[in-house]
Amino acid sequence: MSQSTIQTLLNQLSQVLLGKPEQIKLAVACILAKGHLLIEDLPGMGKTSLSQGIASSLGMSYQRIQFTSDMLPADILGVSIYSKEQQQFIFHKGPIFNQMLLADEINRASPKTQSALLEAMAEQQITIDGITHPLSSPFFVIATQNPVDQAGTFPLPESQLDRFMMRISIGYPSAEAELAMLKSRTQANKPASLSQCLTPQELMLLQQQVAQVSASDAVLNYLIALVDYSRQHNTANGLSPRASIALLQAAKAWAFINQRQYVVPEDIQAVFASVAEHRIRSSSQFQGQALSDTILASVNPIR
């Protein structure tokens, strides 16, 4: 697969989410790194449109679930129903048996329902009634959530947040982008109208190429220094080893998108906030972006 295929994908997604090239690039990097993506922002900012655009562009089997407070785990995973004809319980698969699952407004469901995704996201399988069911390959969860201070939301627990390789926020569009959106809001700009850029098999081939991107000892030492700083300074809980692996995978994907077969410190810096901010908690006045900026500013790249 050529780099032009990735650029075609980025250009196509930019038709859905105007004026947000950085967020689109991060989302594509997350998928190339085999990660799950969490998109957090206010309602109406384009979270669902971006998710649907990714699904249409990648051509994977896809289903959207609107999470609500009365949703049960069986609504996601599936349920066993007794068959009189066969005189046994038959398992009816839920929407999680698609290659891509869009969990829309995931934090409007109860923690019990949220936890139904844990095994699937970590191990690409689910266990029902003691029987393990493998999931499709490739398999991705793209979840959207509203800010936790909005009514009717349940904060995602740390164990659930840690399963997402990246969390991104879209933010308000610029005046120019919003004007262009108002002028060109036609059927051609809708996610369902996008053409398929990749097949699932081509996507997995690109993922294999991303995994082969190299990282020198100096770059790895820089990554470890960032992670260690998060554990030692101003945090109640720092980045875990799983976060270290996610940071390296995301940096490799970022390097690959930028047509390099090796990671440089700037790749780690580009993805650090998206990989780290939802995983770390501050024990001082630093919060969120301020904390990730502090870590990056405090650790010098090792050349």
Tab-separated table of C-alpha atoms in Angstrom:
chain	number	residue	atom	x	y	z
A	1	MET	CA	0.000	0.000	0.000
A	2	SER	CA	1.304	3.467	-0.886
A	3	GLN	CA	1.335	6.607	1.240
A	4	SER	CA	-1.021	8.198	-1.291
A	5	THR	CA	-3.798	5.945	0.013
A	6	ILE	CA	-3.490	7.463	3.484
A	7	GLN	CA	-3.471	10.971	2.041
A	8	THR	CA	-6.635	10.158	0.086
A	9	LEU	CA	-8.249	9.006	3.333
A	10	LEU	CA	-7.205	12.184	5.162
A	11	ASN	CA	-8.482	14.384	2.336
A	12	GLN	CA	-11.808	12.577	2.229
A	13	LEU	CA	-12.374	12.877	5.975
A	14	SER	CA	-11.607	16.586	5.750
A	15	GLN	CA	-14.787	16.915	3.677
A	16	VAL	CA	-16.805	15.793	6.694
A	17	LEU	CA	-14.973	17.684	9.429
A	18	LEU	CA	-13.926	21.032	8.007
A	19	GLY	CA	-10.911	22.863	9.370
A	20	LYS	CA	-9.746	20.089	11.724
A	21	PRO	CA	-6.779	18.397	9.990
A	22	GLU	CA	-4.932	17.685	13.245
A	23	GLN	CA	-7.864	15.834	14.829
A	24	ILE	CA	-8.450	13.838	11.643
A	25	LYS	CA	-4.784	12.885	11.448
A	26	LEU	CA	-4.782	11.761	15.100
A	27	ALA	CA	-7.887	9.626	14.518
A	28	VAL	CA	-6.313	7.909	11.498
A	29	ALA	CA	-3.065	7.375	13.427
A	30	CYS	CA	-5.007	5.714	16.234
A	31	ILE	CA	-6.597	3.213	13.861
A	32	LEU	CA	-3.315	2.503	12.054
A	33	ALA	CA	-1.804	1.767	15.476
A	34	LYS	CA	-4.624	-0.722	16.226
A	35	GLY	CA	-6.035	1.464	18.968
A	36	HIS	CA	-9.524	2.392	20.105
A	37	LEU	CA	-10.534	6.049	19.891
A	38	LEU	CA	-12.486	8.236	22.322
A	39	ILE	CA	-13.859	11.534	20.985
A	40	GLU	CA	-14.956	13.947	23.706
A	41	ASP	CA	-16.732	17.233	23.103
A	42	LEU	CA	-19.986	19.130	23.344
A	43	PRO	CA	-23.025	17.874	21.378
A	44	GLY	CA	-23.143	19.023	17.760
A	45	MET	CA	-19.395	19.398	17.260
A	46	GLY	CA	-19.060	16.647	14.637
A	47	LYS	CA	-18.042	13.673	16.811
A	48	THR	CA	-20.513	11.260	15.267
A	49	SER	CA	-19.963	12.588	11.736
A	50	LEU	CA	-16.224	11.947	11.981
A	51	SER	CA	-16.825	8.440	13.328
A	52	GLN	CA	-19.286	7.586	10.575
A	53	GLY	CA	-16.935	9.051	7.980
A	54	ILE	CA	-14.108	6.789	9.161
A	55	ALA	CA	-16.370	3.739	8.995
A	56	SER	CA	-17.554	4.579	5.469
A	57	SER	CA	-14.016	5.255	4.247
A	58	LEU	CA	-12.601	1.994	5.621
A	59	GLY	CA	-15.381	-0.226	4.316
A	60	MET	CA	-15.700	-2.314	7.453
A	61	SER	CA	-18.864	-3.862	8.835
A	62	TYR	CA	-20.183	-1.183	11.121
A	63	GLN	CA	-22.933	-0.469	13.609
A	64	ARG	CA	-23.759	2.563	15.692
A	65	ILE	CA	-25.213	2.204	19.187
A	66	GLN	CA	-26.829	5.161	20.902
A	67	PHE	CA	-25.951	4.648	24.567
A	68	THR	CA	-28.688	5.471	27.075
A	69	SER	CA	-29.116	5.131	30.816
A	70	ASP	CA	-31.429	2.088	30.484
A	71	MET	CA	-29.128	0.111	28.177
A	72	LEU	CA	-27.992	-3.330	29.366
A	73	PRO	CA	-24.762	-5.226	28.546
A	74	ALA	CA	-26.794	-7.741	26.521
A	75	ASP	CA	-27.818	-4.907	24.179
A	76	ILE	CA	-24.155	-4.700	23.148
A	77	LEU	CA	-22.833	-8.239	23.476
A	78	GLY	CA	-25.843	-10.354	22.609
A	79	VAL	CA	-28.032	-12.790	24.502
A	80	SER	CA	-28.752	-16.532	24.712
A	81	ILE	CA	-32.384	-17.407	23.983
A	82	TYR	CA	-33.890	-20.841	24.509
A	83	SER	CA	-35.029	-22.560	21.320
A	84	LYS	CA	-37.903	-24.997	21.697
A	85	GLU	CA	-37.119	-26.569	18.355
A	86	GLN	CA	-33.490	-27.304	19.174
A	87	GLN	CA	-34.115	-27.652	22.921
A	88	GLN	CA	-31.094	-25.599	23.804
A	89	PHE	CA	-30.007	-22.014	24.295
A	90	ILE	CA	-28.931	-20.265	21.068
A	91	PHE	CA	-26.622	-17.291	21.264
A	92	HIS	CA	-27.787	-14.285	19.260
A	93	LYS	CA	-24.871	-11.986	18.509
A	94	GLY	CA	-25.020	-8.335	19.472
A	95	PRO	CA	-23.698	-5.332	17.527
A	96	ILE	CA	-20.200	-5.778	18.971
A	97	PHE	CA	-19.658	-8.548	16.394
A	98	ASN	CA	-18.941	-5.919	13.741
A	99	GLN	CA	-15.504	-4.787	12.654
A	100	MET	CA	-16.228	-1.265	13.826
A	101	LEU	CA	-18.533	-0.298	16.677
A	102	LEU	CA	-19.539	3.320	17.201
A	103	ALA	CA	-20.470	3.753	20.854
A	104	ASP	CA	-22.269	7.078	20.642
A	105	GLU	CA	-22.409	9.073	23.895
A	106	ILE	CA	-20.893	6.169	25.806
A	107	ASN	CA	-20.943	8.021	29.107
A	108	ARG	CA	-24.742	8.213	29.106
A	109	ALA	CA	-24.861	4.482	29.919
A	110	SER	CA	-24.374	3.080	33.403
A	111	PRO	CA	-20.922	1.872	34.518
A	112	LYS	CA	-22.208	-1.727	34.330
A	113	THR	CA	-23.016	-1.319	30.646
A	114	GLN	CA	-19.765	0.533	29.954
A	115	SER	CA	-17.812	-2.361	31.451
A	116	ALA	CA	-19.295	-4.742	28.869
A	117	LEU	CA	-16.731	-3.369	26.424
A	118	LEU	CA	-13.663	-4.030	28.588
A	119	GLU	CA	-12.870	-7.583	27.487
A	120	ALA	CA	-13.723	-6.837	23.868
A	121	MET	CA	-11.408	-3.824	23.680
A	122	ALA	CA	-8.531	-5.486	25.525
A	123	GLU	CA	-8.601	-9.003	24.075
A	124	GLN	CA	-10.803	-8.840	20.944
A	125	GLN	CA	-13.177	-11.413	22.387
A	126	ILE	CA	-16.149	-11.637	24.735
A	127	THR	CA	-17.255	-14.312	27.179
A	128	ILE	CA	-20.952	-15.134	27.527
A	129	ASP	CA	-22.203	-17.905	29.804
A	130	GLY	CA	-18.661	-19.219	30.145
A	131	ILE	CA	-18.163	-19.481	26.373
A	132	THR	CA	-15.562	-17.293	24.647
A	133	HIS	CA	-16.503	-15.751	21.313
A	134	PRO	CA	-13.754	-14.201	19.130
A	135	LEU	CA	-14.557	-10.900	17.471
A	136	SER	CA	-13.975	-9.781	13.909
A	137	SER	CA	-10.610	-8.664	12.626
A	138	PRO	CA	-9.868	-5.835	12.349
A	139	PHE	CA	-11.909	-4.650	15.326
A	140	PHE	CA	-12.216	-1.077	16.549
A	141	VAL	CA	-14.327	0.819	19.020
A	142	ILE	CA	-14.840	4.494	18.358
A	143	ALA	CA	-16.692	6.082	21.264
A	144	THR	CA	-18.022	9.584	21.679
A	145	GLN	CA	-18.761	11.177	25.001
A	146	ASN	CA	-20.137	14.457	26.245
A	147	PRO	CA	-18.384	16.481	28.980
A	148	VAL	CA	-18.988	14.892	32.372
A	149	ASP	CA	-20.503	18.094	33.781
A	150	GLN	CA	-23.512	17.696	31.484
A	151	ALA	CA	-26.724	16.215	32.870
A	152	GLY	CA	-27.280	12.466	32.562
A	153	THR	CA	-23.651	11.418	32.178
A	154	PHE	CA	-21.629	8.790	34.067
A	155	PRO	CA	-17.848	9.363	34.168
A	156	LEU	CA	-15.894	6.561	32.516
A	157	PRO	CA	-13.844	4.632	35.114
A	158	GLU	CA	-10.061	4.633	34.807
A	159	SER	CA	-10.025	1.000	33.656
A	160	GLN	CA	-12.319	1.887	30.746
A	161	LEU	CA	-10.432	5.060	29.817
A	162	ASP	CA	-7.174	3.115	29.735
A	163	ARG	CA	-8.546	0.852	26.973
A	164	PHE	CA	-8.717	3.825	24.620
A	165	MET	CA	-5.368	4.460	22.954
A	166	MET	CA	-6.282	8.079	22.247
A	167	ARG	CA	-8.770	10.695	23.338
A	168	ILE	CA	-9.273	13.693	21.083
A	169	SER	CA	-11.436	16.788	21.287
A	170	ILE	CA	-12.731	18.490	18.159
A	171	GLY	CA	-13.438	21.999	19.420
A	172	TYR	CA	-15.322	24.826	17.765
A	173	PRO	CA	-14.594	25.431	14.071
A	174	SER	CA	-12.922	28.595	12.866
A	175	ALA	CA	-15.149	31.272	11.362
A	176	GLU	CA	-13.864	30.372	7.888
A	177	ALA	CA	-14.556	26.667	8.350
A	178	GLU	CA	-18.040	27.292	9.730
A	179	LEU	CA	-18.853	29.600	6.833
A	180	ALA	CA	-17.702	26.955	4.363
A	181	MET	CA	-19.817	24.367	6.196
A	182	LEU	CA	-22.931	26.531	5.958
A	183	LYS	CA	-22.372	27.166	2.253
A	184	SER	CA	-21.690	23.569	1.276
A	185	ARG	CA	-23.903	21.516	3.589
A	186	THR	CA	-25.107	19.129	0.883
A	187	GLN	CA	-25.455	15.390	0.564
A	188	ALA	CA	-21.868	15.211	-0.680
A	189	ASN	CA	-20.591	16.324	2.722
A	190	LYS	CA	-22.431	13.634	4.663
A	191	PRO	CA	-20.465	10.644	6.014
A	192	ALA	CA	-22.659	8.037	4.328
A	193	SER	CA	-21.855	9.521	0.907
A	194	LEU	CA	-18.091	8.975	1.219
A	195	SER	CA	-16.455	6.416	-1.040
A	196	GLN	CA	-14.439	3.513	0.317
A	197	CYS	CA	-10.695	4.241	0.375
A	198	LEU	CA	-9.460	0.972	1.895
A	199	THR	CA	-10.612	-2.581	2.330
A	200	PRO	CA	-10.216	-4.228	5.747
A	201	GLN	CA	-7.424	-6.376	4.314
A	202	GLU	CA	-5.568	-3.310	3.023
A	203	LEU	CA	-5.979	-1.652	6.402
A	204	MET	CA	-4.420	-4.631	8.173
A	205	LEU	CA	-1.516	-4.502	5.718
A	206	LEU	CA	-0.942	-0.848	6.598
A	207	GLN	CA	-1.067	-1.743	10.294
A	208	GLN	CA	1.665	-4.317	9.723
A	209	GLN	CA	3.795	-1.681	8.016
A	210	VAL	CA	3.245	0.703	10.925
A	211	ALA	CA	4.391	-1.957	13.393
A	212	GLN	CA	7.655	-2.244	11.463
A	213	VAL	CA	8.519	1.453	11.895
A	214	SER	CA	11.726	1.605	13.934
A	215	ALA	CA	12.522	3.565	17.095
A	216	SER	CA	16.111	4.116	18.229
A	217	ASP	CA	17.292	3.668	21.801
A	218	ALA	CA	17.551	7.446	22.154
A	219	VAL	CA	13.889	7.868	21.178
A	220	LEU	CA	12.810	5.055	23.492
A	221	ASN	CA	14.763	6.633	26.356
A	222	TYR	CA	12.971	9.931	25.693
A	223	LEU	CA	9.615	8.137	25.808
A	224	ILE	CA	10.557	6.429	29.082
A	225	ALA	CA	11.676	9.761	30.544
A	226	LEU	CA	8.265	11.296	29.766
A	227	VAL	CA	6.439	8.369	31.323
A	228	ASP	CA	8.690	8.411	34.395
A	229	TYR	CA	8.125	12.150	34.865
A	230	SER	CA	4.356	11.560	34.896
A	231	ARG	CA	4.839	9.058	37.709
A	232	GLN	CA	7.154	11.198	39.810
A	233	HIS	CA	5.844	14.744	39.512
A	234	ASN	CA	2.470	16.346	40.219
A	235	THR	CA	0.356	13.276	39.504
A	236	ALA	CA	-1.793	11.072	41.703
A	237	ASN	CA	-1.339	8.271	39.191
A	238	GLY	CA	1.102	8.343	36.303
A	239	LEU	CA	1.227	6.569	32.992
A	240	SER	CA	1.116	2.769	33.113
A	241	PRO	CA	3.204	0.343	31.034
A	242	ARG	CA	0.152	-0.085	28.801
A	243	ALA	CA	0.269	3.658	28.196
A	244	SER	CA	3.966	3.420	27.288
A	245	ILE	CA	3.159	0.806	24.639
A	246	ALA	CA	0.255	2.905	23.337
A	247	LEU	CA	2.485	5.976	23.119
A	248	LEU	CA	5.077	4.110	21.061
A	249	GLN	CA	2.467	2.578	18.742
A	250	ALA	CA	0.807	5.955	18.190
A	251	ALA	CA	4.169	7.624	17.522
A	252	LYS	CA	5.012	4.952	14.937
A	253	ALA	CA	1.683	5.575	13.188
A	254	TRP	CA	2.298	9.328	13.212
A	255	ALA	CA	5.751	8.804	11.684
A	256	PHE	CA	4.268	6.491	9.035
A	257	ILE	CA	1.621	9.061	8.075
A	258	ASN	CA	4.452	11.568	7.684
A	259	GLN	CA	6.205	9.151	5.295
A	260	ARG	CA	8.990	8.074	7.634
A	261	GLN	CA	10.067	4.576	8.628
A	262	TYR	CA	11.554	5.728	11.922
A	263	VAL	CA	10.275	7.632	14.963
A	264	VAL	CA	11.670	11.019	15.984
A	265	PRO	CA	10.950	12.889	19.251
A	266	GLU	CA	8.527	15.176	17.419
A	267	ASP	CA	6.297	12.158	16.677
A	268	ILE	CA	6.033	11.375	20.380
A	269	GLN	CA	5.315	15.023	21.164
A	270	ALA	CA	2.577	15.157	18.505
A	271	VAL	CA	0.587	12.272	19.990
A	272	PHE	CA	1.526	12.626	23.666
A	273	ALA	CA	-1.436	14.712	24.814
A	274	SER	CA	-3.998	12.472	23.064
A	275	VAL	CA	-2.473	9.323	24.549
A	276	ALA	CA	-1.715	10.646	28.040
A	277	GLU	CA	-4.273	13.200	29.179
A	278	HIS	CA	-7.157	10.811	29.825
A	279	ARG	CA	-4.882	8.402	31.733
A	280	ILE	CA	-3.161	10.666	34.262
A	281	ARG	CA	-4.621	12.401	37.303
A	282	SER	CA	-2.976	15.374	38.967
A	283	SER	CA	-2.309	15.701	42.702
A	284	SER	CA	-1.613	19.449	42.378
A	285	GLN	CA	-3.001	22.427	40.528
A	286	PHE	CA	-2.163	20.940	37.123
A	287	GLN	CA	-5.055	19.439	35.198
A	288	GLY	CA	-5.631	18.012	31.737
A	289	GLN	CA	-3.765	19.775	28.986
A	290	ALA	CA	-1.742	21.869	31.445
A	291	LEU	CA	-0.304	18.675	32.929
A	292	SER	CA	0.677	17.121	29.592
A	293	ASP	CA	2.231	20.422	28.488
A	294	THR	CA	4.191	20.544	31.744
A	295	ILE	CA	5.570	17.035	31.199
A	296	LEU	CA	6.635	17.784	27.611
A	297	ALA	CA	8.268	21.050	28.652
A	298	SER	CA	10.136	19.420	31.549
A	299	VAL	CA	11.770	16.539	29.635
A	300	ASN	CA	14.306	17.337	26.935
A	301	PRO	CA	14.487	15.069	23.872
A	302	ILE	CA	17.530	12.797	23.848
A	303	ARG	CA	19.328	13.127	20.518
